[in-house]
mmCIF file of C-alpha atoms and ligand atoms in Angstrom:
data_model
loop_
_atom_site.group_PDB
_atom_site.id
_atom_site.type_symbol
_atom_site.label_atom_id
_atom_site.label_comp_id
_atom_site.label_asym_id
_atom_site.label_seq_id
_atom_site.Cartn_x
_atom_site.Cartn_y
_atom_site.Cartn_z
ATOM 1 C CA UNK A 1 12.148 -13.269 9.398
ATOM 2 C CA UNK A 2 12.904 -9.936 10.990
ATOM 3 C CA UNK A 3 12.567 -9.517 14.801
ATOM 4 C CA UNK A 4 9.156 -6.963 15.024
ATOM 5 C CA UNK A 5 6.888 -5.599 12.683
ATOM 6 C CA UNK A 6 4.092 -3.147 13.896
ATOM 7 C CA UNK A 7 1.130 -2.719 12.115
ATOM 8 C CA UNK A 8 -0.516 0.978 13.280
ATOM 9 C CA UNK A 9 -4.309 0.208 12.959
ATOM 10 C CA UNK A 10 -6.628 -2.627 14.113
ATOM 11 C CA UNK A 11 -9.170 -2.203 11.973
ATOM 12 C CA UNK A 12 -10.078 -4.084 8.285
ATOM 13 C CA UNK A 13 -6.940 -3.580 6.589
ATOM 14 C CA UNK A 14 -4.803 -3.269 10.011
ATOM 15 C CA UNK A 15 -6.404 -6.377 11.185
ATOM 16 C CA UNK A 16 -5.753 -8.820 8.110
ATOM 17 C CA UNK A 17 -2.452 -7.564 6.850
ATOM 18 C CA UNK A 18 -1.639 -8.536 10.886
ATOM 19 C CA UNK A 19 -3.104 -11.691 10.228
ATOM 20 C CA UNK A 20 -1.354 -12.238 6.937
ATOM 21 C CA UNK A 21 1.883 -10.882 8.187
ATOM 22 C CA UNK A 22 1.789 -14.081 10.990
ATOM 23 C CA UNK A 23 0.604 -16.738 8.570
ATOM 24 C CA UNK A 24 4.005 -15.902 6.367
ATOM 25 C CA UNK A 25 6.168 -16.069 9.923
ATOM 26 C CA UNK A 26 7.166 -12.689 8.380
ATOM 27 C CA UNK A 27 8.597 -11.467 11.838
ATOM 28 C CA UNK A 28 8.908 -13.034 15.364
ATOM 29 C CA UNK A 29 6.759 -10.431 17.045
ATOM 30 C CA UNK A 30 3.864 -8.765 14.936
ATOM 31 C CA UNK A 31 2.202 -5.814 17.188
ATOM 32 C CA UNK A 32 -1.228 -4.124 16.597
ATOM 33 C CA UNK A 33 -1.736 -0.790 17.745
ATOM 34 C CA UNK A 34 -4.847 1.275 18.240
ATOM 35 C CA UNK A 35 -6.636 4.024 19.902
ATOM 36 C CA UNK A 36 -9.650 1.943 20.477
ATOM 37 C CA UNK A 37 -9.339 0.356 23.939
ATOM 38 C CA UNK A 38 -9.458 -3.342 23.751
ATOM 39 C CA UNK A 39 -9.961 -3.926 20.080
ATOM 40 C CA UNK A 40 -5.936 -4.353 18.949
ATOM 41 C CA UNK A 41 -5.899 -6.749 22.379
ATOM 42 C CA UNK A 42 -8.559 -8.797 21.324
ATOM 43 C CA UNK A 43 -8.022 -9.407 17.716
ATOM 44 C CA UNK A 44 -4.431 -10.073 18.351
ATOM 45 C CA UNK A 45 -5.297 -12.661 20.670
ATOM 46 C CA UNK A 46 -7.589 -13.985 18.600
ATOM 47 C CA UNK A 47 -4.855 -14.595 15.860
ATOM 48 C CA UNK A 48 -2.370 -15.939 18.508
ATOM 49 C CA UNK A 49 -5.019 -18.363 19.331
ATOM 50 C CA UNK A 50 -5.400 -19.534 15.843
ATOM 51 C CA UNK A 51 -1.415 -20.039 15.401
ATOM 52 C CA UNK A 52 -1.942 -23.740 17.046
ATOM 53 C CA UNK A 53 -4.095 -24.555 14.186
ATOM 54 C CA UNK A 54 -2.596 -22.730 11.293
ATOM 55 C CA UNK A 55 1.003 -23.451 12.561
ATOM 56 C CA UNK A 56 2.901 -20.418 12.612
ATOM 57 C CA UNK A 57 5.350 -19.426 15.741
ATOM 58 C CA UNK A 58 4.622 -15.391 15.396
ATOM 59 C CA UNK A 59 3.364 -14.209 18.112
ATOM 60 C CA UNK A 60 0.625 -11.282 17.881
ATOM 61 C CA UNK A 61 -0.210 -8.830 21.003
ATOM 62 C CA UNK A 62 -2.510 -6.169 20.739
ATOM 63 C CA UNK A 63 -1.871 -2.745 22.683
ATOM 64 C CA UNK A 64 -2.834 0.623 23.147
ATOM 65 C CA UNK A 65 0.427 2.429 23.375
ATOM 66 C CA UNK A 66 3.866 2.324 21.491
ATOM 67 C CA UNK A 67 6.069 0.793 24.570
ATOM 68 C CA UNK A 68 5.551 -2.417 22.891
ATOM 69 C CA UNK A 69 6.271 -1.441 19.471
ATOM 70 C CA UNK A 70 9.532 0.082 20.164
ATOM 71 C CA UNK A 71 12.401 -1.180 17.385
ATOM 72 C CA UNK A 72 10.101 -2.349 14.958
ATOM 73 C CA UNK A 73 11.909 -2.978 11.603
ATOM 74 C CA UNK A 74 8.931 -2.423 9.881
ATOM 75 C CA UNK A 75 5.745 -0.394 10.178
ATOM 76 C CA UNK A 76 2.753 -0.354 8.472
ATOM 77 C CA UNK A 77 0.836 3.022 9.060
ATOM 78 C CA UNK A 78 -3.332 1.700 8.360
ATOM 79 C CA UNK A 79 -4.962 4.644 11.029
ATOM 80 C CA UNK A 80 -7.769 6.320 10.132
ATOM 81 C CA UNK A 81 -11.019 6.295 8.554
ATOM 82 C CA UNK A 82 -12.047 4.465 5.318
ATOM 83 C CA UNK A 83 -13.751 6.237 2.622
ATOM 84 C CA UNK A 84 -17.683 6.334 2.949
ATOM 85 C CA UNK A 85 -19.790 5.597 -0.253
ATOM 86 C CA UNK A 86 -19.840 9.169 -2.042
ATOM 87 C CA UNK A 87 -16.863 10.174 -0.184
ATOM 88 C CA UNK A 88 -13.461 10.849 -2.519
ATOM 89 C CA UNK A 89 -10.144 9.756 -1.433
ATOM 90 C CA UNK A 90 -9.701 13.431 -0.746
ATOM 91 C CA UNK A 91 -12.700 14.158 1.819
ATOM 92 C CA UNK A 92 -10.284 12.079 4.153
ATOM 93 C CA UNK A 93 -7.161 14.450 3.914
ATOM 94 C CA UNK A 94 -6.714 16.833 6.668
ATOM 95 C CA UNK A 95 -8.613 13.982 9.310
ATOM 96 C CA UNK A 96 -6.621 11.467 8.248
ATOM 97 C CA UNK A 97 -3.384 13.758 8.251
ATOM 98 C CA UNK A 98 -3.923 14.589 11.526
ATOM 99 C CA UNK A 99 -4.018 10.974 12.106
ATOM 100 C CA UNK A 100 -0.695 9.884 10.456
ATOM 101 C CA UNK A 101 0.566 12.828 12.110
ATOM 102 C CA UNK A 102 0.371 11.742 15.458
ATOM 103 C CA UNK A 103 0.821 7.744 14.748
ATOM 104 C CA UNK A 104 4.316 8.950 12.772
ATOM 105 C CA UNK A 105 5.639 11.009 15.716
ATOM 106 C CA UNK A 106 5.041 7.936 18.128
ATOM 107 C CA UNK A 107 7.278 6.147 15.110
ATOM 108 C CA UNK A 108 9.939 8.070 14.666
ATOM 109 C CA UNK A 109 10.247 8.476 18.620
ATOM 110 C CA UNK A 110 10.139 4.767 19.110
ATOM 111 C CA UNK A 111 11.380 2.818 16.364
ATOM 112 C CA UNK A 112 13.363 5.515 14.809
ATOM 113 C CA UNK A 113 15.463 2.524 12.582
ATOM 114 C CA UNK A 114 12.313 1.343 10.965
ATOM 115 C CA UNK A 115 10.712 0.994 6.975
ATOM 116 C CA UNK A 116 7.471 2.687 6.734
ATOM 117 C CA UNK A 117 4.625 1.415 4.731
ATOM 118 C CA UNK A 118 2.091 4.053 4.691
ATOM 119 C CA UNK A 119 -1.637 2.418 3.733
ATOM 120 C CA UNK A 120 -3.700 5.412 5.239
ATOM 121 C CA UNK A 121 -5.664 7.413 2.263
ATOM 122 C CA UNK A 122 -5.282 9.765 0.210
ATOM 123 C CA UNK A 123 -2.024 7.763 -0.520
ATOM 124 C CA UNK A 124 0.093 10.122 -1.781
ATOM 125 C CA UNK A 125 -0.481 12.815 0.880
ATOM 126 C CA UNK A 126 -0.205 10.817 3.515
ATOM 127 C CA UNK A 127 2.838 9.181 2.317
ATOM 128 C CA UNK A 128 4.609 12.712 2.150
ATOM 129 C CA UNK A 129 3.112 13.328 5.883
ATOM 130 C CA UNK A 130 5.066 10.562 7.309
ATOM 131 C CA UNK A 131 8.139 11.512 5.640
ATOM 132 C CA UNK A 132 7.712 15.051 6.665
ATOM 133 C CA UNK A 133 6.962 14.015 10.124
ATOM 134 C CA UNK A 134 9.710 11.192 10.869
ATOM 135 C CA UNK A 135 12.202 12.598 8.783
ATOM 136 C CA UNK A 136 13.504 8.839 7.543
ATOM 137 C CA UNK A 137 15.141 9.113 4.194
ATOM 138 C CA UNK A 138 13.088 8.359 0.977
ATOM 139 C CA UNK A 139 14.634 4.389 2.094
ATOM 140 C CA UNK A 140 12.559 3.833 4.275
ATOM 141 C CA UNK A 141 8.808 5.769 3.545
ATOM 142 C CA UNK A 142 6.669 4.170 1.205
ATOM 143 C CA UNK A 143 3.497 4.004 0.122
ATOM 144 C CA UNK A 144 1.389 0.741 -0.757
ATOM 145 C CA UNK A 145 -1.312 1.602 -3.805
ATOM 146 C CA UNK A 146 0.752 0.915 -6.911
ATOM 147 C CA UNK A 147 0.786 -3.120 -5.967
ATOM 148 C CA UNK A 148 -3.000 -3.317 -5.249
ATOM 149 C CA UNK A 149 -4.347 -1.357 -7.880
ATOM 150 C CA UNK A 150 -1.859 -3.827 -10.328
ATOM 151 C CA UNK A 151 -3.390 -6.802 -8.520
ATOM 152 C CA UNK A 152 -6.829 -5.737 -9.848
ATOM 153 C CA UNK A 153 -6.012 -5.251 -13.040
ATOM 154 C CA UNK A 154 -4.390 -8.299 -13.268
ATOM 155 C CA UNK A 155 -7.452 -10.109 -11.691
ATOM 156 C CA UNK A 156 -9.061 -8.482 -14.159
ATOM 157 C CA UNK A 157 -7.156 -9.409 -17.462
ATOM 158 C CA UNK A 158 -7.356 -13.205 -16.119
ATOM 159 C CA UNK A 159 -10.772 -13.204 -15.892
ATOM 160 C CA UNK A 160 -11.205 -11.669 -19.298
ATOM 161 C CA UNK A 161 -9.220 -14.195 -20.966
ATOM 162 C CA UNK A 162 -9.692 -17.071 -18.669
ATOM 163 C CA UNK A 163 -6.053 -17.331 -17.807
ATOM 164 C CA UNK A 164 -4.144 -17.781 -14.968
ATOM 165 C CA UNK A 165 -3.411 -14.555 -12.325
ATOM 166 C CA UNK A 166 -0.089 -15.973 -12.407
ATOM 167 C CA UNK A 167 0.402 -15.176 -15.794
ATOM 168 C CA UNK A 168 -0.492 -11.548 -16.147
ATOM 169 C CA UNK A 169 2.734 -9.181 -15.703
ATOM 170 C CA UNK A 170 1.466 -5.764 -15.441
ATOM 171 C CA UNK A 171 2.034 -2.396 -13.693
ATOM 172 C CA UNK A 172 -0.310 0.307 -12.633
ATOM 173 C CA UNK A 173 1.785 3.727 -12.098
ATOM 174 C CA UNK A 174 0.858 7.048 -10.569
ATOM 175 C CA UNK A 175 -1.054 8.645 -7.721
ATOM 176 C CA UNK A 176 -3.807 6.315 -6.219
ATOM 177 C CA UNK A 177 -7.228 7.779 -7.604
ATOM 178 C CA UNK A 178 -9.023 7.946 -10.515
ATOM 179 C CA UNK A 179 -5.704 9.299 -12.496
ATOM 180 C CA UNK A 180 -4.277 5.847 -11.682
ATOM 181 C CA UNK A 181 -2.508 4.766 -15.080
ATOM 182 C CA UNK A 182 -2.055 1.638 -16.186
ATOM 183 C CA UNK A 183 0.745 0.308 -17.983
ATOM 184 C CA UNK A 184 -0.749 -1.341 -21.854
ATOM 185 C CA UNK A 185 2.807 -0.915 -23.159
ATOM 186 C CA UNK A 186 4.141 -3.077 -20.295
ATOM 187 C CA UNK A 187 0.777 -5.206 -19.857
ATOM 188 C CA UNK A 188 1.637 -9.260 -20.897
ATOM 189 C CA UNK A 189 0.529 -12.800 -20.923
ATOM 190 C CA UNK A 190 3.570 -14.907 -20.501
ATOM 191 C CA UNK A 191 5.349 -12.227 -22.321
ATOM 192 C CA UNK A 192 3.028 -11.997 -24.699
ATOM 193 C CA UNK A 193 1.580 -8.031 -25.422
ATOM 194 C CA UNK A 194 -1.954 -8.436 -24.100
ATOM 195 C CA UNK A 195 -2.831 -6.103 -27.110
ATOM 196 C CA UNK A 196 -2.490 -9.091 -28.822
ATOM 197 C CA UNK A 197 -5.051 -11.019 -26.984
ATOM 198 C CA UNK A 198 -7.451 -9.018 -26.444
ATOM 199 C CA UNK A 199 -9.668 -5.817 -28.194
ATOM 200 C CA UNK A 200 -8.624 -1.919 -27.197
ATOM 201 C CA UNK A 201 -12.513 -1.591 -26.186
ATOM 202 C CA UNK A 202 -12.313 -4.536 -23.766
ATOM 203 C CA UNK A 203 -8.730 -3.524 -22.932
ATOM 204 C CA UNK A 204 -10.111 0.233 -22.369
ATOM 205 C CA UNK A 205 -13.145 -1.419 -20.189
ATOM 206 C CA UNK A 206 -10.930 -3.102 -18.016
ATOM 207 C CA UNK A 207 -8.309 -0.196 -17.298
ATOM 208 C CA UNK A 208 -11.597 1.988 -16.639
ATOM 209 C CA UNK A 209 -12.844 -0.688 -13.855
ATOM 210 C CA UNK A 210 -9.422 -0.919 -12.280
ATOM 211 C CA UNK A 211 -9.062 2.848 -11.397
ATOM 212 C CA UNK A 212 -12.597 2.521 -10.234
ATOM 213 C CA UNK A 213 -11.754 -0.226 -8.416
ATOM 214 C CA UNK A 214 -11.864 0.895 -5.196
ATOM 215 C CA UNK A 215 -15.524 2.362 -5.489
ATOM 216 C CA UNK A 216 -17.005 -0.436 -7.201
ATOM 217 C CA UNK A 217 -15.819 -2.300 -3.800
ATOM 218 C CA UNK A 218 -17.318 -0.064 -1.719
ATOM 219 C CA UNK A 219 -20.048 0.291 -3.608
ATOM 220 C CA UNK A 220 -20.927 -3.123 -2.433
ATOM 221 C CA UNK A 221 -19.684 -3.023 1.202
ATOM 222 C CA UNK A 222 -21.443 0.376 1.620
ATOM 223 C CA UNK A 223 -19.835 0.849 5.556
ATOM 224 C CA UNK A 224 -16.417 0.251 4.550
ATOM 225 C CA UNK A 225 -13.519 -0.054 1.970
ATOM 226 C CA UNK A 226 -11.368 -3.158 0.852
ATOM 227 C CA UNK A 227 -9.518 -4.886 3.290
ATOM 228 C CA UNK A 228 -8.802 -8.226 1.774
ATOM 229 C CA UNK A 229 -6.286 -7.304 -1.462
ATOM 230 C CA UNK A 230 -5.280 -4.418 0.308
ATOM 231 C CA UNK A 231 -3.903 -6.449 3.396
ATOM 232 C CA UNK A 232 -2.390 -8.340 1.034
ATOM 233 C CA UNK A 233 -0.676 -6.292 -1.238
ATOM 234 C CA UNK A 234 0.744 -4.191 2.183
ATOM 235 C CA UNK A 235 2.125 -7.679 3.038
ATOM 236 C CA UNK A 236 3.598 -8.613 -0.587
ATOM 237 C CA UNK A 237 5.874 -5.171 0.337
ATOM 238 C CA UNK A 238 6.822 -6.460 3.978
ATOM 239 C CA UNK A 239 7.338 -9.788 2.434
ATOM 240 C CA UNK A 240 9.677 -8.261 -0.143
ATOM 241 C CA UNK A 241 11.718 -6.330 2.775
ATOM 242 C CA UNK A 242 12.559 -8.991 5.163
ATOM 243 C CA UNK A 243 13.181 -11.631 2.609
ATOM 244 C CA UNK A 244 15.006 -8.923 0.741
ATOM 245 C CA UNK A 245 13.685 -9.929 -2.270
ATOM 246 C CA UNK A 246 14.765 -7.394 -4.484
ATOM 247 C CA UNK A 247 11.028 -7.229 -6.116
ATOM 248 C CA UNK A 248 10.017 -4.636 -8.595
ATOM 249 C CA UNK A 249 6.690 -3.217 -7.143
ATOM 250 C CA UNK A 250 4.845 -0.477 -7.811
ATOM 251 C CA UNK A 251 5.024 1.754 -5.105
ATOM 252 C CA UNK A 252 4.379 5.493 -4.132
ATOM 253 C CA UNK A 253 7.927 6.659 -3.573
ATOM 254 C CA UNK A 254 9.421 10.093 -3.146
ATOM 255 C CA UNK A 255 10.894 11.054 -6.056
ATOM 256 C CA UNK A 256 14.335 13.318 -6.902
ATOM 257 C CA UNK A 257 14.249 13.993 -10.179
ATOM 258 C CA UNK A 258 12.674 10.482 -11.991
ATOM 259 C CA UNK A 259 10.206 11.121 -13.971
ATOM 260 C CA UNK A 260 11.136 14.722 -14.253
ATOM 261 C CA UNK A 261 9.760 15.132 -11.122
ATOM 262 C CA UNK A 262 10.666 16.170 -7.864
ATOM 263 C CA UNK A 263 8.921 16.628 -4.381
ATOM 264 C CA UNK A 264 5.931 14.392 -4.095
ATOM 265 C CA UNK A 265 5.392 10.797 -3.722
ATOM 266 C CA UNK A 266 3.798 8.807 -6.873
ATOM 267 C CA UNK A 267 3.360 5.510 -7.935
ATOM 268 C CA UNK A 268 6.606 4.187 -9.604
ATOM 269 C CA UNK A 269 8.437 0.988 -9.975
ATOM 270 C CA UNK A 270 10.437 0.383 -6.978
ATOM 271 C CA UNK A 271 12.996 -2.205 -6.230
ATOM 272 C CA UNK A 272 12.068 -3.333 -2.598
ATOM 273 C CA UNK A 273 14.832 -5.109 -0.443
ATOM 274 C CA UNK A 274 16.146 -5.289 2.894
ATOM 275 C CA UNK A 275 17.347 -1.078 3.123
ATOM 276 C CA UNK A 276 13.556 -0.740 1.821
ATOM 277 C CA UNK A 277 13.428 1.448 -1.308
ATOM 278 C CA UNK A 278 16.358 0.328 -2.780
ATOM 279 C CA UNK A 279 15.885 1.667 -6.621
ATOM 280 C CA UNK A 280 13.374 3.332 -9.121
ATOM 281 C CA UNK A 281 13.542 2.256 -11.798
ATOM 282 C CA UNK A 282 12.269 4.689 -15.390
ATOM 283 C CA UNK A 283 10.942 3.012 -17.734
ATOM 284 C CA UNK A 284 10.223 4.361 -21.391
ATOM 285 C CA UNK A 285 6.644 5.621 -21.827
ATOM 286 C CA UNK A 286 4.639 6.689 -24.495
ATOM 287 C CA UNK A 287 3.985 10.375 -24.974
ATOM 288 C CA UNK A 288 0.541 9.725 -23.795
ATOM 289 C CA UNK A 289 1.416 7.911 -20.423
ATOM 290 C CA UNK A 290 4.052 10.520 -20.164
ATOM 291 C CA UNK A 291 1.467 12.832 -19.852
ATOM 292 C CA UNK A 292 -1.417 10.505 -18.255
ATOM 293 C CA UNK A 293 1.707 10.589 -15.334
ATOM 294 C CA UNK A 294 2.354 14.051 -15.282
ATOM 295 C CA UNK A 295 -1.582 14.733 -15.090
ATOM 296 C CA UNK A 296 -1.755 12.073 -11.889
ATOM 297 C CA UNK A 297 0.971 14.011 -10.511
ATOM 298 C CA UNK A 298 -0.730 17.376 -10.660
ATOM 299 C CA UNK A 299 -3.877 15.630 -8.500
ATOM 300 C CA UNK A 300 -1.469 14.407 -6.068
ATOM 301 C CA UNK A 301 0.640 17.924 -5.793
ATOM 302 C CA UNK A 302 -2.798 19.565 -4.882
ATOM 303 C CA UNK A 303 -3.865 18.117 -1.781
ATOM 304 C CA UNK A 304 -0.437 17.949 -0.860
ATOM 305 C CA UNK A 305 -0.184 21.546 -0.703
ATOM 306 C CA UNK A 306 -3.349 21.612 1.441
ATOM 307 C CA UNK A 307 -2.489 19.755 4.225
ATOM 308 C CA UNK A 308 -1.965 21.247 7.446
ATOM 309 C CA UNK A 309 0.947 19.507 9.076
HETATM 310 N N1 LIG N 401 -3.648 2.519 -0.038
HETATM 311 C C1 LIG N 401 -4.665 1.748 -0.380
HETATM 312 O O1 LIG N 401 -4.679 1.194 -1.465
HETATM 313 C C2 LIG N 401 -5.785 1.534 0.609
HETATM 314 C C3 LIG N 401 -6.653 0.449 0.444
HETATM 315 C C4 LIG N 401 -7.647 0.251 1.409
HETATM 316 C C5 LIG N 401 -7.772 1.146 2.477
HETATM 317 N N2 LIG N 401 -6.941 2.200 2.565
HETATM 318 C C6 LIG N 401 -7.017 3.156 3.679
HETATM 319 O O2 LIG N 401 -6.529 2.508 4.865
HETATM 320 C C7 LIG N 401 -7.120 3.114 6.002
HETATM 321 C C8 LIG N 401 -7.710 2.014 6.898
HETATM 322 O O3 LIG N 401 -8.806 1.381 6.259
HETATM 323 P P1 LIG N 401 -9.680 0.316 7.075
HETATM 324 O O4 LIG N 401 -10.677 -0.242 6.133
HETATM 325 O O5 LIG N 401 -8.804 -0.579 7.846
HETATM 326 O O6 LIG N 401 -10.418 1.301 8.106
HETATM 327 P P2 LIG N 401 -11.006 0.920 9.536
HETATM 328 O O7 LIG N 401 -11.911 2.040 9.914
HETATM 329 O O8 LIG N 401 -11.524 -0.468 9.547
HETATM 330 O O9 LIG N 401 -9.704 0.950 10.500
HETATM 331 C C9 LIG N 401 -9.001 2.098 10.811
HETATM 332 C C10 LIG N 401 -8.511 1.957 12.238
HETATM 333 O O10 LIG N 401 -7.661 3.063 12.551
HETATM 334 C C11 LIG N 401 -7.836 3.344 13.915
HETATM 335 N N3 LIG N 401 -7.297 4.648 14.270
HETATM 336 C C12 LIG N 401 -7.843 5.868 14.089
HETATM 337 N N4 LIG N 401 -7.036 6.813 14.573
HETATM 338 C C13 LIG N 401 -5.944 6.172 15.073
HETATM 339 C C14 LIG N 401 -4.760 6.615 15.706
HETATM 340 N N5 LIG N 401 -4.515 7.912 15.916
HETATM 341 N N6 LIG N 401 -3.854 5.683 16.100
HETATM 342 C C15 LIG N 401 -4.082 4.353 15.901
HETATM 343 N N7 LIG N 401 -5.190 3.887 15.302
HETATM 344 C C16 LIG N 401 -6.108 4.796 14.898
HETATM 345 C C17 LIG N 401 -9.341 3.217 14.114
HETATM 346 O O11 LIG N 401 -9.677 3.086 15.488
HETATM 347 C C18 LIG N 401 -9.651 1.990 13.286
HETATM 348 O O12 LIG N 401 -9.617 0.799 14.056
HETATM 349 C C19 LIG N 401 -8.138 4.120 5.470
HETATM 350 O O13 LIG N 401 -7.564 5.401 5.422
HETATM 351 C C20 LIG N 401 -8.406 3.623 4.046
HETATM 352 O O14 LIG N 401 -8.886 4.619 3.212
HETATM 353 C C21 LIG N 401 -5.947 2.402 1.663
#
């Protein structure tokens, strides 16, 4: 266990990756920080008060300023607002910029040592705002998409076949949006090519729900956006950290030249341990991923140029 993580945020996905991030006994100290007065106080007392019954030691406090969160060793960035029904990833950009703006100045000023997990949407964007902002090398800034929007498509694939969740190996690479792209070369069951289970139509149905996974959510919420598998997939890349795991995650990372790209963060696999970003790895893909990446790249390079930092 490390010593503090902070997560910025009280809200859904703030709230339960908090929560999450306890039940594991991930860190000694977990801190929720918001601008709403009383909220981040209340719901981390709530989940203190639930430690006697669940029986983890972690204590959670709730606060309004950064005094408390000073020398985190992780943070995870979940300010600002959730995407509305209708609303694109995008329609959040230059609110929620001005958001992680702020929230990664506080960072940088008071836990300048830390990891950054940036949850905030658009992804991408906001990603390369916190690493503009702080400054931190391309360590210790990622971005958590690539790890939930595998999770679904695994959930997905088990469903289909009526397999285990455990069983599905899959990865989901790119920006975090509808030019998501999903990994059939690399998709198995046990090892086995899930082409070989299942029809390209059914296959082709279930990559098309997974990059519309997040609407079809909030489709159904209508007020709000996921909280539950995102919480948990933000926590999966603490978890990975501070055990130093050494996982290979999708994650939106900055890349230098992988990919033959350069500049912008995208979803990639990542080898997560204790310095944070520790590796991407390239994989071979096909000439049409290839491209299906290069194209997700392009939608992430455009807002990026729009934002007003
Ligand atoms: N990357 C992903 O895969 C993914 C998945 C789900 C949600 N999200 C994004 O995560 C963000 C949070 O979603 P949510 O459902 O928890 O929203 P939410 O509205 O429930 O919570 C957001 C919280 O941020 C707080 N906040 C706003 N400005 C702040 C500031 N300057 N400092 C500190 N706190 C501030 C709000 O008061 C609110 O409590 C959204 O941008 C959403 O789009 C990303």
């Amino acid at each position: 266990m490390v010593n503090k993580i902070t997560v910025v945020g009280a809200g859904n996905v703030g709230a339960t990756a908090a929560q999450r991030l306890a039940e594991k006994e991930l860190a000694r100290l977990v801190v929720l920080v918001d601008i709403q007065e009383g909220i981040p106080q209340g719901k981390g007392l709530d989940q203190w008060e639930s430690a006697p019954i669940e029986g983890f030691d972690t204590r959670v406090i709730g606060t309004n300023t950064y005094d408390e969160t000073a020398n985190s060793e992780i943070v995870v960035i979940t300010a600002g607002i959730a995407r509305k029904p209708g609303m694109s990833r995008d329609d959040l950009l230059n609110t929620n910029a001005g958001i992680v703006k702020q929230v990664s100045e506080n960072v940088r000023d008071t836990s300048p040592d830390s990891i950054i997990i940036v949850v905030s949407n658009p992804l991408d964007v906001m990603s390369y705002v916190a690493k503009q902002v702080t400054g931190f090398p391309r360590e210790r800034v990622l971005g958590m998409a690539g790890v939930l929007d595998t999770a679904r498509y695994r959930s997905f694939i088990a469903e289909a076949l009526d397999v285990s969740v455990r069983d599905i190996q899959a990865m989901v690479l790119g920006g975090h949006g509808d030019t998501m792209v999903p990994l059939i070369s690399y998709t198995s069951v046990s090892g086995i090519p899930v082409t070989q289970l299942m029809s390209p139509e059914k296959l082709q149905a279930i990559v098309d729900r997974t990059r519309n996974g997040g609407a079809e959510i909030v489709k159904y919420l209508k007020t709000g956006s996921a909280y539950y598998a995102p919480s948990s997939a933000a926590v999966q890349m603490c978890e990975a950290i501070v055990h130093d795991q050494k996982r290979i995650l999708p994650c939106a990372a900055w890349l230098e030249g992988e990919y033959g790209m350069s500049g912008l963060f995208l979803g990639v696999p990542c080898k997560l341990g204790r310095a944070g970003l520790e590796q991407i790895i390239e994989v071979e893909l096909t000439p049409a991923e290839h491209e299906s990446l290069s194209k997700s790249a392009e939608a992430v390079r455009e807002p990026m140029s729009a934002v007003r930092l």
